[in-house]
């Protein structure tokens, strides 16, 4: 019986200590120091207790190591989350900066377009002034034409007067026959004077008429040449303005196309099987950038699935606030090529 008691007591003590340590570990209490012995036990009992304590200490150390590993993994996970959040923030900042730069460029282009419009308006004002000059020249020509008609009327009146004078001369001639030779000579002299005067006036009127016609022809030719030069200058200005606006539109389309591709690339989930492969996607956009629809036109099936998923995830894509640029991009075909 004594032997049995000697064995039972140490085992009971060992079991109690073991259970107590487990309870302490469950409660998070660290008893790394050696417990004071409750009572004197025999050498076999002490040895059994020491062995159990070593196992318990190993178990405690194992649990601590697992806790430290778990904490380390949690810290690594948090650090990875923070790194991804920082990368996403930097990507958003870059996108905002690019949008701001594009907005500044758009405003600069609006200023340049306004300047071009103002230059066109100045050209139109100049053209209007030239037209007014042409109208004035035409009025002057008509005035001179009226003066010519007045001169012709005067010549006609002179001719009529000459006829009257001739009639008077004829009457005088008739009277001369009745009068003496002196009266006849006086009448002939008067007739000769009248003829000379009428002839001189007729020559002067003919010369004035020819000069007026030559001047009117020269003015008409100069006006026609001036109008042609103005028309050519206006056509050249219109062509230059149209070319400038087309270049600006193509530049805007290129920039927003690159932004759309960048947005799709950020949302594109890739794997090694997609390297070097592409997919053509047709996208329809609302005027606020909302994706109305997207259809694949051909390419690698995996890349096409990833591209459609990226577009769906984005929801909205960058579009220009300029209606003319939007009309060129509201239906756009894109070639999506994964980057690694």
Coordinates of C-alpha atoms in Angstrom, one line a residue:
X1 CA 0.0 0.0 0.0
X2 CA 2.9 2.4 0.8
X3 CA 4.4 1.8 -2.6
X4 CA 1.1 2.5 -4.3
X5 CA 0.6 5.7 -2.4
X6 CA 4.1 6.9 -3.3
X7 CA 3.3 6.5 -7.0
X8 CA -0.3 7.9 -6.8
X9 CA 0.6 11.1 -5.0
X10 CA 3.3 12.3 -7.5
X11 CA 1.0 11.4 -10.4
X12 CA -1.8 13.4 -8.9
X13 CA 0.4 16.3 -8.2
X14 CA 1.8 16.2 -11.8
X15 CA -1.7 16.0 -13.3
X16 CA -2.9 19.0 -11.1
X17 CA 0.1 21.1 -12.1
X18 CA -0.3 20.2 -15.8
X19 CA -4.0 21.2 -15.7
X20 CA -3.2 24.4 -13.9
X21 CA -0.6 25.4 -16.4
X22 CA -3.0 24.8 -19.3
X23 CA -5.7 27.0 -17.5
X24 CA -3.1 29.7 -17.0
X25 CA -2.1 29.6 -20.7
X26 CA -5.7 29.8 -21.7
X27 CA -6.0 32.9 -19.5
X28 CA -2.8 34.4 -20.9
X29 CA -0.9 34.5 -17.7
X30 CA 2.9 33.9 -17.9
X31 CA 4.4 31.8 -15.1
X32 CA 7.8 31.3 -16.4
X33 CA 9.4 31.3 -12.9
X34 CA 9.6 28.2 -10.9
X35 CA 6.7 27.4 -8.7
X36 CA 7.4 26.9 -5.0
X37 CA 6.9 23.3 -4.0
X38 CA 3.8 22.7 -2.0
X39 CA 5.3 19.8 -0.1
X40 CA 8.1 17.5 -0.1
X41 CA 7.8 14.6 -2.4
X42 CA 9.9 11.7 -3.2
X43 CA 12.6 11.7 -5.9
X44 CA 10.5 9.8 -8.4
X45 CA 7.7 12.2 -8.0
X46 CA 10.0 15.2 -8.4
X47 CA 11.4 13.8 -11.5
X48 CA 7.9 13.2 -12.9
X49 CA 6.9 16.8 -12.1
X50 CA 10.1 18.2 -13.7
X51 CA 9.4 16.2 -16.9
X52 CA 5.8 17.5 -17.0
X53 CA 7.0 21.0 -16.4
X54 CA 9.4 20.8 -19.3
X55 CA 6.7 19.6 -21.6
X56 CA 4.5 22.4 -20.4
X57 CA 7.3 24.9 -20.9
X58 CA 7.9 23.6 -24.4
X59 CA 4.2 23.8 -25.2
X60 CA 4.1 27.4 -23.8
X61 CA 7.1 28.3 -25.9
X62 CA 5.4 26.7 -29.0
X63 CA 2.2 28.7 -28.4
X64 CA 4.2 31.9 -27.9
X65 CA 6.1 31.3 -31.1
X66 CA 2.8 30.6 -33.0
X67 CA 1.5 33.9 -31.5
X68 CA 4.6 35.8 -32.6
X69 CA 4.3 34.2 -36.1
X70 CA 0.7 35.2 -36.3
X71 CA 1.5 38.7 -35.2
X72 CA 4.3 38.9 -37.8
X73 CA 2.0 37.7 -40.5
X74 CA -0.6 40.2 -39.5
X75 CA 2.0 43.0 -39.6
X76 CA 3.1 41.8 -43.0
X77 CA -0.5 41.7 -44.2
X78 CA -1.1 45.2 -42.9
X79 CA 2.1 46.5 -44.5
X80 CA 1.0 44.9 -47.8
X81 CA -2.4 46.6 -47.6
X82 CA -0.8 49.9 -46.8
X83 CA 1.6 49.5 -49.7
X84 CA -1.3 48.7 -52.1
X85 CA -3.3 51.6 -50.7
X86 CA -0.3 54.0 -51.2
X87 CA 0.1 52.7 -54.8
X88 CA -3.6 53.3 -55.5
X89 CA -3.4 56.8 -54.0
X90 CA -0.3 57.6 -56.2
X91 CA -2.1 56.3 -59.3
X92 CA -5.2 58.5 -58.5
X93 CA -2.9 61.4 -57.9
X94 CA -1.1 60.8 -61.3
X95 CA -4.5 60.5 -63.0
X96 CA -5.8 63.8 -61.4
X97 CA -2.6 65.5 -62.4
X98 CA -2.9 64.3 -66.0
X99 CA -6.6 65.4 -66.1
X100 CA -5.6 68.8 -64.7
X101 CA -2.8 69.1 -67.4
X102 CA -5.3 68.1 -70.1
X103 CA -7.8 70.7 -68.8
X104 CA -5.1 73.4 -68.9
X105 CA -4.2 72.4 -72.5
X106 CA -7.9 72.4 -73.4
X107 CA -8.2 76.0 -72.0
X108 CA -5.1 77.0 -73.9
X109 CA -6.5 75.6 -77.1
X110 CA -9.8 77.5 -76.4
X111 CA -7.7 80.7 -76.1
X112 CA -5.9 80.0 -79.4
X113 CA -9.3 79.2 -81.1
X114 CA -10.7 82.5 -79.7
X115 CA -7.7 84.3 -81.1
X116 CA -8.2 82.7 -84.5
X117 CA -11.9 83.6 -84.4
X118 CA -11.0 87.2 -83.5
X119 CA -8.5 87.3 -86.5
X120 CA -11.3 86.0 -88.7
X121 CA -13.6 88.7 -87.4
X122 CA -11.0 91.4 -88.1
X123 CA -10.6 90.0 -91.7
X124 CA -14.4 90.1 -92.1
X125 CA -14.4 93.7 -90.8
X126 CA -11.7 94.6 -93.3
X127 CA -13.6 92.8 -96.0
X128 CA -16.7 94.9 -95.1
X129 CA -14.7 98.1 -95.3
X130 CA -13.4 97.1 -98.7
X131 CA -16.9 96.4 -99.8
X132 CA -18.0 99.8 -98.5
X133 CA -15.1 101.4 -100.5
X134 CA -16.3 99.4 -103.6
X135 CA -19.8 100.7 -103.1
X136 CA -18.5 104.3 -102.8
X137 CA -16.4 103.8 -105.9
X138 CA -19.6 102.6 -107.7
X139 CA -21.5 105.6 -106.4
X140 CA -18.7 107.9 -107.7
X141 CA -18.8 106.1 -111.1
X142 CA -22.6 106.6 -111.2
X143 CA -22.1 110.3 -110.3
X144 CA -19.6 110.7 -113.2
X145 CA -22.0 108.8 -115.5
X146 CA -24.6 111.4 -114.5
X147 CA -22.2 114.2 -115.2
X148 CA -21.4 112.6 -118.6
X149 CA -25.1 112.5 -119.3
X150 CA -25.4 116.1 -118.3
X151 CA -22.6 116.9 -120.7
X152 CA -24.3 115.0 -123.4
X153 CA -27.5 116.9 -122.7
X154 CA -25.6 120.1 -122.9
X155 CA -24.1 119.0 -126.2
X156 CA -27.5 118.1 -127.5
X157 CA -28.8 121.5 -126.3
X158 CA -25.8 123.1 -128.1
X159 CA -26.7 121.2 -131.2
X160 CA -30.3 122.3 -130.9
X161 CA -29.1 125.8 -130.3
X162 CA -26.9 125.5 -133.4
X163 CA -29.9 124.3 -135.4
X164 CA -31.7 127.3 -134.1
X165 CA -28.8 129.5 -134.9
X166 CA -28.6 127.9 -138.4
X167 CA -32.3 128.5 -138.8
X168 CA -31.6 132.1 -137.7
X169 CA -28.7 132.2 -140.1
X170 CA -31.0 130.9 -142.9
X171 CA -33.5 133.6 -142.0
X172 CA -30.7 136.0 -141.9
X173 CA -29.6 134.6 -145.3
X174 CA -33.1 135.2 -146.6
X175 CA -33.0 138.6 -145.1
X176 CA -29.5 139.1 -146.6
X177 CA -30.9 138.6 -150.0
X178 CA -33.1 141.4 -149.3
X179 CA -30.3 143.5 -147.7
X180 CA -27.1 144.7 -148.9
X181 CA -23.9 142.8 -149.3
X182 CA -22.7 144.0 -146.0
X183 CA -25.5 142.3 -144.1
X184 CA -24.8 139.2 -146.1
X185 CA -21.1 139.2 -145.1
X186 CA -22.1 139.8 -141.5
X187 CA -24.5 136.9 -141.5
X188 CA -21.9 134.6 -143.1
X189 CA -19.3 135.6 -140.4
X190 CA -21.8 134.9 -137.7
X191 CA -22.6 131.5 -139.1
X192 CA -18.9 130.6 -139.4
X193 CA -18.3 131.6 -135.8
X194 CA -21.2 129.5 -134.7
X195 CA -20.0 126.5 -136.6
X196 CA -16.5 126.8 -135.2
X197 CA -17.8 127.1 -131.7
X198 CA -20.1 124.1 -132.1
X199 CA -17.4 122.0 -133.6
X200 CA -15.0 122.8 -130.8
X201 CA -17.6 122.0 -128.2
X202 CA -18.4 118.7 -130.0
X203 CA -14.8 117.7 -129.9
X204 CA -14.4 118.6 -126.3
X205 CA -17.6 116.6 -125.4
X206 CA -16.3 113.6 -127.4
X207 CA -12.9 113.7 -125.6
X208 CA -14.6 114.0 -122.2
X209 CA -16.8 111.1 -123.0
X210 CA -13.8 108.9 -124.1
X211 CA -11.8 109.9 -120.9
X212 CA -14.8 109.1 -118.7
X213 CA -15.2 105.7 -120.3
X214 CA -11.5 104.8 -120.0
X215 CA -11.5 105.8 -116.3
X216 CA -14.6 103.8 -115.6
X217 CA -13.1 100.7 -117.3
X218 CA -9.9 101.1 -115.3
X219 CA -11.8 101.4 -112.0
X220 CA -13.9 98.4 -112.8
X221 CA -10.8 96.3 -113.6
X222 CA -9.1 97.4 -110.4
X223 CA -12.2 96.7 -108.3
X224 CA -12.5 93.2 -109.8
X225 CA -8.9 92.5 -109.1
X226 CA -9.2 93.7 -105.5
X227 CA -12.3 91.6 -104.9
X228 CA -10.5 88.5 -106.2
X229 CA -7.5 89.2 -103.9
X230 CA -9.9 89.6 -101.0
X231 CA -11.7 86.3 -101.8
X232 CA -8.3 84.5 -102.1
X233 CA -7.1 85.8 -98.8
X234 CA -10.3 84.9 -97.0
X235 CA -10.2 81.4 -98.5
X236 CA -6.6 81.0 -97.3
X237 CA -7.5 82.1 -93.8
X238 CA -10.5 79.7 -93.7
X239 CA -8.3 76.8 -94.8
X240 CA -5.6 77.6 -92.2
X241 CA -8.2 77.9 -89.4
X242 CA -9.8 74.6 -90.4
X243 CA -6.4 72.9 -90.5
X244 CA -5.6 74.2 -87.0
X245 CA -8.9 73.1 -85.6
X246 CA -8.5 69.6 -87.1
X247 CA -5.0 69.3 -85.5
X248 CA -6.3 70.3 -82.1
X249 CA -9.2 67.9 -82.4
X250 CA -6.9 65.0 -83.3
X251 CA -4.6 65.9 -80.4
X252 CA -7.5 65.8 -78.0
X253 CA -8.7 62.5 -79.3
X254 CA -5.2 61.0 -79.0
X255 CA -4.8 62.2 -75.4
X256 CA -8.2 60.9 -74.2
X257 CA -7.6 57.6 -76.0
X258 CA -4.4 57.1 -74.0
X259 CA -6.2 58.0 -70.8
X260 CA -8.9 55.4 -71.6
X261 CA -6.3 52.8 -72.2
X262 CA -4.5 53.7 -69.0
X263 CA -7.8 53.3 -67.0
X264 CA -8.4 49.9 -68.6
X265 CA -4.8 48.8 -67.9
X266 CA -5.2 49.7 -64.2
X267 CA -8.2 47.5 -63.9
X268 CA -6.9 44.7 -66.1
X269 CA -6.2 41.4 -64.3
X270 CA -3.4 39.6 -66.2
X271 CA -1.6 36.3 -66.1
X272 CA 1.5 35.0 -67.9
X273 CA -0.6 33.3 -70.6
X274 CA -1.6 36.7 -71.9
X275 CA 1.9 38.0 -72.6
X276 CA 2.3 39.3 -76.1
X277 CA -1.5 38.9 -76.9
X278 CA -4.1 41.5 -77.7
X279 CA -7.8 42.0 -78.0
X280 CA -9.8 44.7 -80.0
X281 CA -12.7 46.1 -78.1
X282 CA -15.5 48.4 -79.3
X283 CA -16.8 50.8 -76.6
X284 CA -19.8 53.2 -76.7
X285 CA -19.6 56.0 -74.2
X286 CA -22.1 58.5 -72.8
X287 CA -21.1 62.2 -72.7
X288 CA -20.1 61.9 -69.0
X289 CA -17.8 58.9 -69.7
X290 CA -20.3 56.2 -68.6
X291 CA -19.8 52.9 -70.5
X292 CA -23.0 52.2 -72.4
X293 CA -21.7 49.0 -74.0
X294 CA -18.5 47.2 -74.9
X295 CA -18.1 44.4 -77.5
X296 CA -14.9 42.4 -78.4
X297 CA -14.1 42.5 -82.1
X298 CA -11.4 39.8 -82.1
X299 CA -8.2 38.7 -80.3
X300 CA -7.1 36.3 -77.6
X301 CA -10.2 35.0 -75.6
X302 CA -8.5 35.4 -72.2
X303 CA -7.4 39.0 -73.0
X304 CA -10.8 39.8 -74.3
X305 CA -12.5 38.5 -71.1
X306 CA -10.1 40.4 -69.0
X307 CA -10.6 43.6 -71.1
X308 CA -14.4 43.5 -70.8
X309 CA -14.1 42.8 -67.0
X310 CA -11.7 45.8 -66.6
X311 CA -14.1 48.1 -68.6
X312 CA -17.0 46.9 -66.5
X313 CA -15.1 47.5 -63.3
X314 CA -14.1 51.0 -64.3
X315 CA -17.7 51.9 -65.0
X316 CA -16.7 55.3 -66.4
X317 CA -13.9 56.2 -68.8
X318 CA -12.3 59.7 -69.3
X319 CA -14.0 61.8 -72.0
X320 CA -13.4 65.3 -73.3
X321 CA -15.8 68.1 -72.2
X322 CA -15.6 69.4 -75.7
X323 CA -18.7 68.2 -77.6
X324 CA -16.9 68.0 -80.9
X325 CA -14.2 65.7 -79.4
X326 CA -16.8 63.6 -77.7
X327 CA -18.6 63.1 -81.0
X328 CA -15.4 61.6 -82.4
X329 CA -14.9 59.3 -79.4
X330 CA -18.4 58.2 -78.4
X331 CA -17.9 55.0 -80.3
X332 CA -14.2 54.0 -80.2
X333 CA -12.2 50.9 -81.0
X334 CA -9.3 50.0 -78.7
X335 CA -6.5 47.5 -78.9
X336 CA -5.9 46.1 -75.4
X337 CA -2.5 44.6 -74.8
X338 CA -1.6 43.5 -71.2
X339 CA 1.5 45.0 -69.7
X340 CA 3.8 43.1 -67.3

